[in-house]
Amino acid sequence: MLLRKIFLLFSVIIISSAFAQRKKTDTIYVYEKVIIYDTIYIEKPIKLKPGNLVFSTFKIQEKEINEINQNIDKEELEEKIKTLNSRKFQYGIQVGIGFKKASWAETLSEKNQQFGQNFGIWISKSIIHPNFSLMLSANISRWNSTFDLDTNKEETYLDGYYFTEDNQPLLFQRFINKHSEYVFQIKAIYEWKNLCPFAGFLVNKNNYKMQFLVPENNVLNKLDDFKSNQINFGFSFGLQYRIFGRFLIDAEYQYYKINNLSLKNSSFDFDIFKTNNTFAERKINLGISYFISR
């Protein structure tokens, strides 16, 4: 009996030790700790005691400015401005009206004066002296008609047949005094205060046109134009007045000669109105110019 108890006791001890040596699995928990840092600024007023601040005075600058204002010369200042402007080109545009009288047309019309409009561009530059300048201009004018010669409406001075050098007949139809004119001019201008007298030399071209019936395939049934294509020379003089700084009002007289007035057609070797006379045209133009350049 005792032996049995001893055996049972040893058996319990052995079994307990066996179970005691088994490894058990543990659960591990991981925690993350987040730390956030921030900066807080706190504004606090700081009381400052005013000290003895020293500021520099502007008496010297004020004295210098007063001296300049006292000694300024307006005429000298204007002269300096003109000298600076004379170093560069001036350019602008011009519009105006005019009255024209042609001596060759006096026998064909009772109206002696022809009215027209013109537009032009110009460029100028001072030379030698700021008040003296040269101006180069280009103008185009449109002159209204003072008379129309139309053989289909009434009898005219030019009715009838004309013959070329190879005896081809030309039958007069029409002549209209309305025409365009191109003028290129160079002027010498002297500016005295706001007045600008000038004199110039001009080159002129008038586009007169006359219509004839000309032969085509030996039949007189084609209407063709005979035009003037000659260059005329003349002179001009006048006066300009400056207003508002950038505007010029001008009055101008022009005179030029027309030597041996003729009208030609490139297809026919023949000159209509070919004469050995010299005619004169005179014009009075009134216009206003504007300075585009500064």
PDB file of C-alpha atoms in Angstrom, residues 26-139:
ATOM      1  CA  ASP A  26       2.274  35.197 -25.750  1.00  0.00           C
ATOM      2  CA  THR A  27       0.400  38.118 -27.483  1.00  0.00           C
ATOM      3  CA  ILE A  28       2.487  41.317 -27.857  1.00  0.00           C
ATOM      4  CA  TYR A  29       0.793  44.699 -28.264  1.00  0.00           C
ATOM      5  CA  VAL A  30       2.779  47.614 -29.851  1.00  0.00           C
ATOM      6  CA  TYR A  31       1.637  51.155 -29.192  1.00  0.00           C
ATOM      7  CA  GLU A  32       2.814  54.276 -31.224  1.00  0.00           C
ATOM      8  CA  LYS A  33       3.066  57.555 -29.451  1.00  0.00           C
ATOM      9  CA  VAL A  34       2.857  60.673 -31.705  1.00  0.00           C
ATOM     10  CA  ILE A  35       4.159  63.908 -30.324  1.00  0.00           C
ATOM     11  CA  ILE A  36       3.331  67.185 -32.197  1.00  0.00           C
ATOM     12  CA  TYR A  37       5.293  70.326 -31.507  1.00  0.00           C
ATOM     13  CA  ASP A  38       4.049  73.791 -32.491  1.00  0.00           C
ATOM     14  CA  THR A  39       5.398  77.297 -32.038  1.00  0.00           C
ATOM     15  CA  ILE A  40       3.211  80.020 -30.673  1.00  0.00           C
ATOM     16  CA  TYR A  41       4.272  83.658 -31.019  1.00  0.00           C
ATOM     17  CA  ILE A  42       2.953  86.124 -28.552  1.00  0.00           C
ATOM     18  CA  GLU A  43       3.203  89.833 -29.420  1.00  0.00           C
ATOM     19  CA  LYS A  44       3.808  92.120 -26.545  1.00  0.00           C
ATOM     20  CA  PRO A  45       4.023  95.873 -26.832  1.00  0.00           C
ATOM     21  CA  ILE A  46       7.353  97.292 -25.844  1.00  0.00           C
ATOM     22  CA  LYS A  47       7.422 100.729 -24.464  1.00  0.00           C
ATOM     23  CA  LEU A  48      10.317 102.785 -25.787  1.00  0.00           C
ATOM     24  CA  LYS A  49      11.342 106.042 -24.381  1.00  0.00           C
ATOM     25  CA  PRO A  50      11.974 108.675 -27.100  1.00  0.00           C
ATOM     26  CA  GLY A  51      15.548 109.681 -27.245  1.00  0.00           C
ATOM     27  CA  ASN A  52      17.216 112.769 -28.574  1.00  0.00           C
ATOM     28  CA  LEU A  53      17.017 112.040 -32.363  1.00  0.00           C
ATOM     29  CA  VAL A  54      18.948 114.323 -34.680  1.00  0.00           C
ATOM     30  CA  PHE A  55      17.765 114.890 -38.295  1.00  0.00           C
ATOM     31  CA  SER A  56      19.758 116.688 -40.946  1.00  0.00           C
ATOM     32  CA  THR A  57      18.235 119.899 -42.254  1.00  0.00           C
ATOM     33  CA  PHE A  58      17.557 120.666 -45.930  1.00  0.00           C
ATOM     34  CA  LYS A  59      18.602 124.274 -45.860  1.00  0.00           C
ATOM     35  CA  ILE A  60      21.427 123.783 -48.342  1.00  0.00           C
ATOM     36  CA  GLN A  61      19.210 122.036 -50.923  1.00  0.00           C
ATOM     37  CA  GLU A  62      16.495 124.639 -50.521  1.00  0.00           C
ATOM     38  CA  LYS A  63      19.008 127.414 -51.033  1.00  0.00           C
ATOM     39  CA  GLU A  64      20.367 125.802 -54.207  1.00  0.00           C
ATOM     40  CA  ILE A  65      16.864 125.419 -55.712  1.00  0.00           C
ATOM     41  CA  ASN A  66      16.056 129.035 -54.898  1.00  0.00           C
ATOM     42  CA  GLU A  67      19.227 130.161 -56.629  1.00  0.00           C
ATOM     43  CA  ILE A  68      18.290 128.222 -59.808  1.00  0.00           C
ATOM     44  CA  ASN A  69      14.768 129.679 -59.852  1.00  0.00           C
ATOM     45  CA  GLN A  70      16.109 133.193 -59.410  1.00  0.00           C
ATOM     46  CA  ASN A  71      18.632 132.955 -62.268  1.00  0.00           C
ATOM     47  CA  ILE A  72      16.499 131.051 -64.827  1.00  0.00           C
ATOM     48  CA  ASP A  73      16.243 132.604 -68.306  1.00  0.00           C
ATOM     49  CA  LYS A  74      13.160 131.553 -70.269  1.00  0.00           C
ATOM     50  CA  GLU A  75      14.583 132.590 -73.636  1.00  0.00           C
ATOM     51  CA  GLU A  76      17.770 130.676 -72.975  1.00  0.00           C
ATOM     52  CA  LEU A  77      15.753 127.628 -71.899  1.00  0.00           C
ATOM     53  CA  GLU A  78      13.645 127.796 -75.092  1.00  0.00           C
ATOM     54  CA  GLU A  79      16.826 128.088 -77.127  1.00  0.00           C
ATOM     55  CA  LYS A  80      18.235 124.956 -75.488  1.00  0.00           C
ATOM     56  CA  ILE A  81      15.003 123.060 -76.189  1.00  0.00           C
ATOM     57  CA  LYS A  82      15.120 124.110 -79.845  1.00  0.00           C
ATOM     58  CA  THR A  83      18.760 123.013 -80.045  1.00  0.00           C
ATOM     59  CA  LEU A  84      17.831 119.573 -78.708  1.00  0.00           C
ATOM     60  CA  ASN A  85      14.894 119.314 -81.129  1.00  0.00           C
ATOM     61  CA  SER A  86      17.089 120.375 -84.051  1.00  0.00           C
ATOM     62  CA  ARG A  87      19.149 117.216 -83.666  1.00  0.00           C
ATOM     63  CA  LYS A  88      16.268 115.017 -84.785  1.00  0.00           C
ATOM     64  CA  PHE A  89      13.843 114.899 -87.706  1.00  0.00           C
ATOM     65  CA  GLN A  90      10.340 116.311 -87.442  1.00  0.00           C
ATOM     66  CA  TYR A  91       7.539 114.826 -89.522  1.00  0.00           C
ATOM     67  CA  GLY A  92       3.806 115.278 -89.882  1.00  0.00           C
ATOM     68  CA  ILE A  93       0.747 115.447 -92.131  1.00  0.00           C
ATOM     69  CA  GLN A  94      -1.085 118.279 -93.863  1.00  0.00           C
ATOM     70  CA  VAL A  95      -4.624 118.819 -95.174  1.00  0.00           C
ATOM     71  CA  GLY A  96      -6.052 121.845 -96.906  1.00  0.00           C
ATOM     72  CA  ILE A  97      -7.960 123.489 -99.725  1.00  0.00           C
ATOM     73  CA  GLY A  98      -6.831 125.532-102.691  1.00  0.00           C
ATOM     74  CA  PHE A  99      -7.780 127.708-105.627  1.00  0.00           C
ATOM     75  CA  LYS A 100      -6.102 127.279-108.991  1.00  0.00           C
ATOM     76  CA  LYS A 101      -6.012 129.352-112.169  1.00  0.00           C
ATOM     77  CA  ALA A 102      -4.627 127.999-115.465  1.00  0.00           C
ATOM     78  CA  SER A 103      -3.985 130.414-118.323  1.00  0.00           C
ATOM     79  CA  TRP A 104      -4.436 127.732-121.007  1.00  0.00           C
ATOM     80  CA  ALA A 105      -8.050 127.082-119.881  1.00  0.00           C
ATOM     81  CA  GLU A 106      -9.187 130.713-119.983  1.00  0.00           C
ATOM     82  CA  THR A 107     -10.353 130.444-123.597  1.00  0.00           C
ATOM     83  CA  LEU A 108     -12.374 127.276-122.857  1.00  0.00           C
ATOM     84  CA  SER A 109     -14.147 128.282-119.656  1.00  0.00           C
ATOM     85  CA  GLU A 110     -15.768 131.339-118.155  1.00  0.00           C
ATOM     86  CA  LYS A 111     -14.771 130.182-114.683  1.00  0.00           C
ATOM     87  CA  ASN A 112     -11.268 131.329-113.916  1.00  0.00           C
ATOM     88  CA  GLN A 113     -10.739 129.640-110.561  1.00  0.00           C
ATOM     89  CA  GLN A 114     -10.696 125.908-109.905  1.00  0.00           C
ATOM     90  CA  PHE A 115     -11.380 124.621-106.385  1.00  0.00           C
ATOM     91  CA  GLY A 116      -9.607 121.600-104.911  1.00  0.00           C
ATOM     92  CA  GLN A 117      -8.564 119.662-101.818  1.00  0.00           C
ATOM     93  CA  ASN A 118      -5.122 118.340-100.935  1.00  0.00           C
ATOM     94  CA  PHE A 119      -3.422 115.956 -98.544  1.00  0.00           C
ATOM     95  CA  GLY A 120       0.282 115.619 -97.895  1.00  0.00           C
ATOM     96  CA  ILE A 121       3.090 114.326 -95.714  1.00  0.00           C
ATOM     97  CA  TRP A 122       6.300 116.130 -94.819  1.00  0.00           C
ATOM     98  CA  ILE A 123       9.599 115.745 -93.001  1.00  0.00           C
ATOM     99  CA  SER A 124      11.935 118.505 -91.822  1.00  0.00           C
ATOM    100  CA  LYS A 125      15.198 119.040 -89.987  1.00  0.00           C
ATOM    101  CA  SER A 126      16.975 122.072 -88.646  1.00  0.00           C
ATOM    102  CA  ILE A 127      20.313 122.991 -90.219  1.00  0.00           C
ATOM    103  CA  ILE A 128      22.951 125.614 -89.380  1.00  0.00           C
ATOM    104  CA  HIS A 129      20.646 127.221 -86.785  1.00  0.00           C
ATOM    105  CA  PRO A 130      17.811 125.839 -84.629  1.00  0.00           C
ATOM    106  CA  ASN A 131      15.402 128.379 -86.149  1.00  0.00           C
ATOM    107  CA  PHE A 132      16.283 127.533 -89.760  1.00  0.00           C
ATOM    108  CA  SER A 133      15.100 124.240 -91.269  1.00  0.00           C
ATOM    109  CA  LEU A 134      14.534 122.450 -94.558  1.00  0.00           C
ATOM    110  CA  MET A 135      11.263 120.663 -95.256  1.00  0.00           C
ATOM    111  CA  LEU A 136      10.594 118.009 -97.896  1.00  0.00           C
ATOM    112  CA  SER A 137       6.917 117.412 -98.694  1.00  0.00           C
ATOM    113  CA  ALA A 138       4.763 115.310-101.025  1.00  0.00           C
ATOM    114  CA  ASN A 139       1.158 116.312-101.749  1.00  0.00           C
TER     115      ASN A 139
END
